Coordinates of C-alpha atoms and ligand atoms in Angstrom, one line a residue:
M1 CA 29.2 162.7 -66.7
I2 CA 32.6 161.0 -66.6
R3 CA 34.0 164.0 -64.7
L4 CA 31.2 163.7 -62.2
V5 CA 31.9 160.0 -61.7
L6 CA 35.6 160.7 -61.3
R7 CA 34.9 163.4 -58.8
I8 CA 32.6 161.1 -56.8
Q9 CA 35.4 158.5 -56.8
V10 CA 37.9 161.0 -55.6
I11 CA 35.6 162.1 -52.8
A12 CA 34.9 158.5 -51.8
L13 CA 38.6 157.7 -51.7
A14 CA 39.3 160.8 -49.6
A15 CA 36.4 159.8 -47.2
E16 CA 37.9 156.3 -46.9
R17 CA 41.3 157.7 -46.1
V18 CA 39.8 160.0 -43.4
L19 CA 38.0 157.0 -42.0
V20 CA 41.2 154.8 -42.0
L21 CA 43.1 157.7 -40.3
A22 CA 40.3 158.1 -37.7
E23 CA 40.4 154.3 -37.1
D24 CA 44.2 154.4 -36.7
R25 CA 43.9 157.3 -34.3
T26 CA 41.2 155.5 -32.2
A27 CA 43.4 152.3 -32.1
A28 CA 46.4 154.4 -31.0
L29 CA 44.4 156.2 -28.4
R30 CA 43.1 152.9 -27.1
L31 CA 46.6 151.4 -26.9
D32 CA 47.8 154.6 -25.1
Q33 CA 44.9 154.2 -22.6
V34 CA 45.8 150.5 -22.0
R35 CA 49.4 151.5 -21.4
R36 CA 48.5 154.2 -19.0
D37 CA 46.1 151.9 -17.1
F38 CA 48.8 149.3 -16.9
V39 CA 51.4 151.8 -15.5
A40 CA 48.8 153.1 -13.0
N41 CA 47.9 149.5 -11.9
V42 CA 51.5 148.5 -11.6
S43 CA 52.4 151.5 -9.5
H44 CA 49.4 150.8 -7.3
E45 CA 50.3 147.1 -6.9
L46 CA 54.0 148.0 -6.2
K47 CA 53.1 150.6 -3.6
T48 CA 51.3 148.0 -1.4
P49 CA 54.2 145.7 -0.6
V50 CA 56.8 148.5 -0.6
G51 CA 54.7 150.5 1.9
A52 CA 54.2 147.3 4.1
I53 CA 58.0 146.6 4.0
A54 CA 58.8 150.1 5.1
L55 CA 56.3 149.9 7.9
L56 CA 57.4 146.5 9.1
A57 CA 61.1 147.5 9.0
E58 CA 60.2 150.4 11.4
T59 CA 58.2 148.2 13.7
L60 CA 61.0 145.6 13.7
A61 CA 63.5 148.2 14.8
E62 CA 61.2 149.3 17.6
A63 CA 60.6 145.7 18.8
A64 CA 64.4 144.9 18.9
D65 CA 64.3 143.7 22.5
D66 CA 61.2 141.5 22.1
P67 CA 62.3 138.2 20.4
E68 CA 58.8 137.0 19.8
A69 CA 57.8 140.2 18.1
V70 CA 61.0 140.2 16.0
T71 CA 60.2 136.7 14.8
H72 CA 56.6 137.7 13.9
F73 CA 57.5 140.9 12.1
A74 CA 60.5 139.3 10.3
G75 CA 58.1 136.6 9.0
R76 CA 55.7 139.2 7.7
L77 CA 58.6 141.1 6.2
G78 CA 59.5 137.9 4.3
V79 CA 56.0 137.4 3.0
E80 CA 55.8 141.0 1.7
A81 CA 59.3 140.8 0.1
R82 CA 58.3 137.5 -1.7
R83 CA 55.1 139.2 -2.9
L84 CA 57.2 142.1 -4.3
A85 CA 59.6 139.7 -5.9
G86 CA 56.7 137.7 -7.5
L87 CA 55.2 140.9 -8.8
V88 CA 58.5 142.1 -10.3
Q89 CA 59.0 138.7 -11.9
D90 CA 55.5 138.8 -13.4
I91 CA 56.0 142.3 -14.8
I92 CA 59.3 141.2 -16.3
D93 CA 57.6 138.1 -17.9
L94 CA 54.9 140.3 -19.3
S95 CA 57.2 142.9 -20.8
R96 CA 59.4 140.1 -22.2
L97 CA 56.4 138.6 -23.9
Q98 CA 55.3 141.9 -25.3
D99 CA 58.8 142.6 -26.7
S100 CA 58.9 140.4 -29.7
A101 CA 62.5 141.4 -30.3
A102 CA 63.4 139.5 -27.2
A103 CA 61.7 136.4 -28.3
H104 CA 63.8 133.3 -28.3
E105 CA 64.5 131.1 -31.3
P106 CA 61.6 128.5 -31.3
E107 CA 62.7 124.9 -30.9
P108 CA 60.8 121.6 -30.6
V109 CA 59.7 121.1 -27.0
A110 CA 58.4 117.9 -25.4
I111 CA 55.3 118.6 -23.4
A112 CA 56.3 115.8 -20.9
D113 CA 59.4 117.8 -20.0
V114 CA 57.4 121.0 -19.6
V115 CA 54.8 119.3 -17.3
A116 CA 57.5 117.6 -15.3
E117 CA 59.5 120.8 -14.7
A118 CA 56.4 122.9 -13.9
V119 CA 55.1 120.3 -11.4
A120 CA 58.6 120.0 -9.8
R121 CA 58.8 123.7 -9.3
C122 CA 55.5 123.7 -7.4
E123 CA 56.4 120.7 -5.2
V124 CA 57.4 122.7 -2.1
E125 CA 54.3 124.9 -2.2
A126 CA 52.1 121.8 -2.8
G127 CA 53.7 120.0 0.2
A128 CA 53.3 123.0 2.4
R129 CA 49.6 123.2 1.5
D130 CA 49.0 119.5 1.8
I131 CA 47.8 119.2 -1.7
V132 CA 48.7 116.3 -4.0
V133 CA 49.8 117.2 -7.5
A134 CA 49.5 114.3 -10.0
A135 CA 50.7 114.6 -13.6
Q136 CA 49.9 112.3 -16.5
V137 CA 51.1 112.8 -20.1
M138 CA 49.5 110.6 -22.7
G139 CA 51.6 110.0 -25.8
S140 CA 54.5 112.2 -26.6
P141 CA 53.1 115.5 -27.8
E142 CA 55.7 118.0 -29.0
V143 CA 55.2 121.6 -29.8
F144 CA 57.4 124.3 -31.4
G145 CA 58.3 127.2 -29.1
D146 CA 60.1 128.5 -26.1
R147 CA 60.4 125.8 -23.4
G148 CA 61.0 128.3 -20.6
L149 CA 57.8 130.3 -21.4
L150 CA 55.8 127.1 -21.7
V151 CA 57.0 126.0 -18.2
T152 CA 56.0 129.5 -16.9
A153 CA 52.5 129.1 -18.4
V154 CA 51.9 125.6 -16.9
R155 CA 53.5 126.6 -13.6
N156 CA 51.2 129.7 -13.3
L157 CA 48.2 127.4 -13.8
V158 CA 49.4 124.9 -11.2
D159 CA 50.3 127.8 -8.8
N160 CA 46.7 129.1 -9.1
A161 CA 45.2 125.6 -8.6
L162 CA 47.2 125.4 -5.3
R163 CA 46.4 129.0 -4.3
Y164 CA 42.6 128.6 -4.8
S165 CA 42.3 125.1 -3.3
D166 CA 42.1 123.9 0.3
G167 CA 44.5 121.4 1.9
G168 CA 43.7 117.7 1.4
T169 CA 42.5 118.2 -2.2
R170 CA 44.1 117.1 -5.4
V171 CA 45.4 118.9 -8.5
S172 CA 45.8 116.9 -11.7
V173 CA 47.8 117.9 -14.7
V174 CA 46.8 115.9 -17.8
A175 CA 48.5 116.3 -21.2
R176 CA 47.4 114.6 -24.3
V177 CA 47.2 115.0 -28.1
G178 CA 43.9 116.6 -29.1
G179 CA 42.2 117.6 -32.4
T180 CA 43.2 115.5 -35.4
G181 CA 46.4 114.5 -33.7
T182 CA 48.2 115.1 -37.0
P183 CA 51.5 117.1 -36.5
G184 CA 50.9 120.6 -38.0
E185 CA 47.1 120.2 -37.6
G186 CA 46.5 118.6 -34.2
T187 CA 47.0 120.2 -30.8
A188 CA 48.8 119.4 -27.5
E189 CA 46.3 119.8 -24.7
I190 CA 47.4 120.4 -21.2
S191 CA 44.7 120.6 -18.5
V192 CA 45.2 121.7 -14.9
I193 CA 42.3 120.4 -12.9
D194 CA 41.6 121.4 -9.3
Q195 CA 39.0 120.7 -6.6
G196 CA 39.2 124.2 -5.3
I197 CA 36.9 127.1 -4.6
G198 CA 35.9 127.5 -8.3
M199 CA 34.4 130.6 -9.9
D200 CA 31.0 131.9 -10.8
P201 CA 30.7 131.4 -14.7
A202 CA 29.8 135.1 -14.9
V203 CA 33.3 136.2 -14.0
L204 CA 35.1 133.7 -16.4
P205 CA 35.3 136.1 -19.4
R206 CA 37.3 138.5 -17.2
V207 CA 39.9 136.3 -15.5
F208 CA 42.5 136.6 -18.2
E209 CA 42.5 140.4 -17.9
R210 CA 45.6 142.0 -16.3
F211 CA 45.1 142.7 -12.6
Y212 CA 41.5 141.2 -12.5
R213 CA 40.9 139.2 -9.4
V214 CA 37.6 137.6 -8.3
D215 CA 38.6 138.1 -4.6
P216 CA 41.4 140.6 -4.3
A217 CA 42.0 139.9 -0.6
R218 CA 42.4 136.1 -1.1
S219 CA 44.7 136.7 -4.1
R220 CA 46.9 139.1 -2.2
E221 CA 47.0 137.0 1.0
T222 CA 48.2 134.0 -0.9
G223 CA 50.8 135.9 -2.9
G224 CA 48.8 136.5 -6.1
T225 CA 49.7 139.4 -8.4
G226 CA 46.7 139.4 -10.7
L227 CA 49.0 138.9 -13.7
G228 CA 49.4 135.1 -13.8
L229 CA 46.5 134.3 -16.2
S230 CA 47.2 137.2 -18.5
I231 CA 50.8 135.9 -18.8
V232 CA 49.4 132.4 -19.6
K233 CA 47.1 133.9 -22.3
H234 CA 50.0 135.8 -23.9
I235 CA 52.2 132.7 -23.9
A236 CA 49.5 130.6 -25.5
A237 CA 48.8 133.2 -28.2
D238 CA 52.6 133.6 -28.9
H239 CA 52.6 129.8 -29.6
G240 CA 49.6 130.0 -31.9
G241 CA 47.4 128.5 -29.2
E242 CA 44.8 129.4 -26.6
V243 CA 43.9 128.9 -23.0
T244 CA 40.3 128.2 -21.9
V245 CA 38.6 127.7 -18.5
W246 CA 35.8 125.7 -17.1
S247 CA 34.7 126.4 -13.5
Q248 CA 31.9 125.9 -11.0
L249 CA 31.7 127.6 -7.6
G250 CA 32.6 125.2 -4.9
R251 CA 33.5 122.4 -7.3
G252 CA 36.8 123.5 -8.8
S253 CA 38.3 124.7 -12.1
T254 CA 39.9 123.3 -15.2
F255 CA 42.2 125.4 -17.3
T256 CA 43.2 124.0 -20.6
L257 CA 46.1 125.1 -22.8
R258 CA 45.9 124.1 -26.5
L259 CA 49.0 124.5 -28.6
P260 CA 49.6 123.4 -32.2
L261 CA 51.6 120.2 -32.5
A262 CA 55.1 120.6 -33.9
E263 CA 55.4 119.3 -37.5
G264 CA 57.4 116.2 -37.7
P265 CA 57.0 112.5 -36.7
A266 CA 53.4 111.8 -35.6
A267 CA 52.9 112.0 -31.8
S268 CA 52.2 108.5 -30.5
S269 CA 49.2 107.8 -28.4
D270 CA 50.8 105.4 -25.9
P271 CA 49.9 106.5 -22.4
G272 CA 52.9 107.4 -20.2
T273 CA 53.5 109.5 -17.1
A274 CA 55.6 112.5 -16.2
G275 CA 56.3 114.3 -13.0
A276 CA 54.7 113.3 -9.7
Ligands
LIG1 P1 46.3 136.0 -9.2 O1 47.7 136.3 -9.0 O2 45.4 136.9 -8.4 O3 46.0 134.6 -8.9 P2 45.6 135.5 -12.0 O4 45.7 136.4 -13.2 O5 46.5 134.3 -12.0 O6 45.9 136.4 -10.7 O7 44.1 135.0 -11.8 C1 43.1 136.0 -11.8 C2 42.0 135.6 -10.8 O8 41.3 134.5 -11.3 C3 42.5 135.2 -9.4 O9 42.6 136.4 -8.6 C4 41.3 134.3 -9.0 O10 40.3 135.1 -8.5 C5 40.9 133.6 -10.2 N1 41.5 132.3 -10.4 C6 42.5 131.9 -11.2 N2 42.8 130.6 -11.1 C7 41.8 130.1 -10.3 C8 41.5 128.8 -9.9 N3 42.3 127.7 -10.3 N4 40.5 128.6 -9.0 C9 39.7 129.7 -8.6 N5 39.9 130.9 -9.0 C10 41.0 131.2 -9.8

């Protein structure tokens, strides 16, 4: 009887091992598939601006004695070159995020500084699109992390708010202390609110996927890469936080980053402002 029980236990252990190995293999295959899809997507995305640049350069050479055509094609060449540069930058950001060895030493970061820098970097684009970007930081929330990455995250959200809004509208960036407000327990909440085209709630679960776009043509025309939100999601996760979205077609969108507050002196709740 004891022998039988022992035997059954050995068989059960072996079966469990096979199951674990099978699960490992499935996970590895899935990861491999994700990598292959990513490389295929990147190659496809790179080919579009590279092909356009080659074609525009040829056309430009042929139109050398027509100044109007030269100005027109040179302008389009610039647009494609900037799109390519944006895509390369996004790919670098993503690979930097996925390579934990390259992660910077975390340090205390004031959210007011992050918001001010992100908004300042979008000023030219906002002016060109006739959109007012207003920032307000309530209290002095501080998080522990990489300042550069946090600026990238907020900037990507503001960039999108500008990209998917019409001229004459307003983008608000509001930061405050959320949750319990206790350092180590509370959160710093940064919301980017626009009055833009909005999205159908049905697509919201997909917007953080790499290369997912609700309207690929509008995204490409306005310099989108399809990577911005997946970068934001990675940065939020790397800081122990999350990013969520609320949106309604024709009314606008609100993206909110929630990051754990740095441990240390309690964040005050006096209202203050940052950026413009
Ligand atoms: P993209 O470079 O195309 O903007 P993102 O990853 O940043 O890529 O966003 C994915 C998609 O989500 C966009 O293509 C767009 O369809 C939608 N989206 C993102 N932000 C907004 C917004 N503020 N308003 C409306 N749609 C948005």
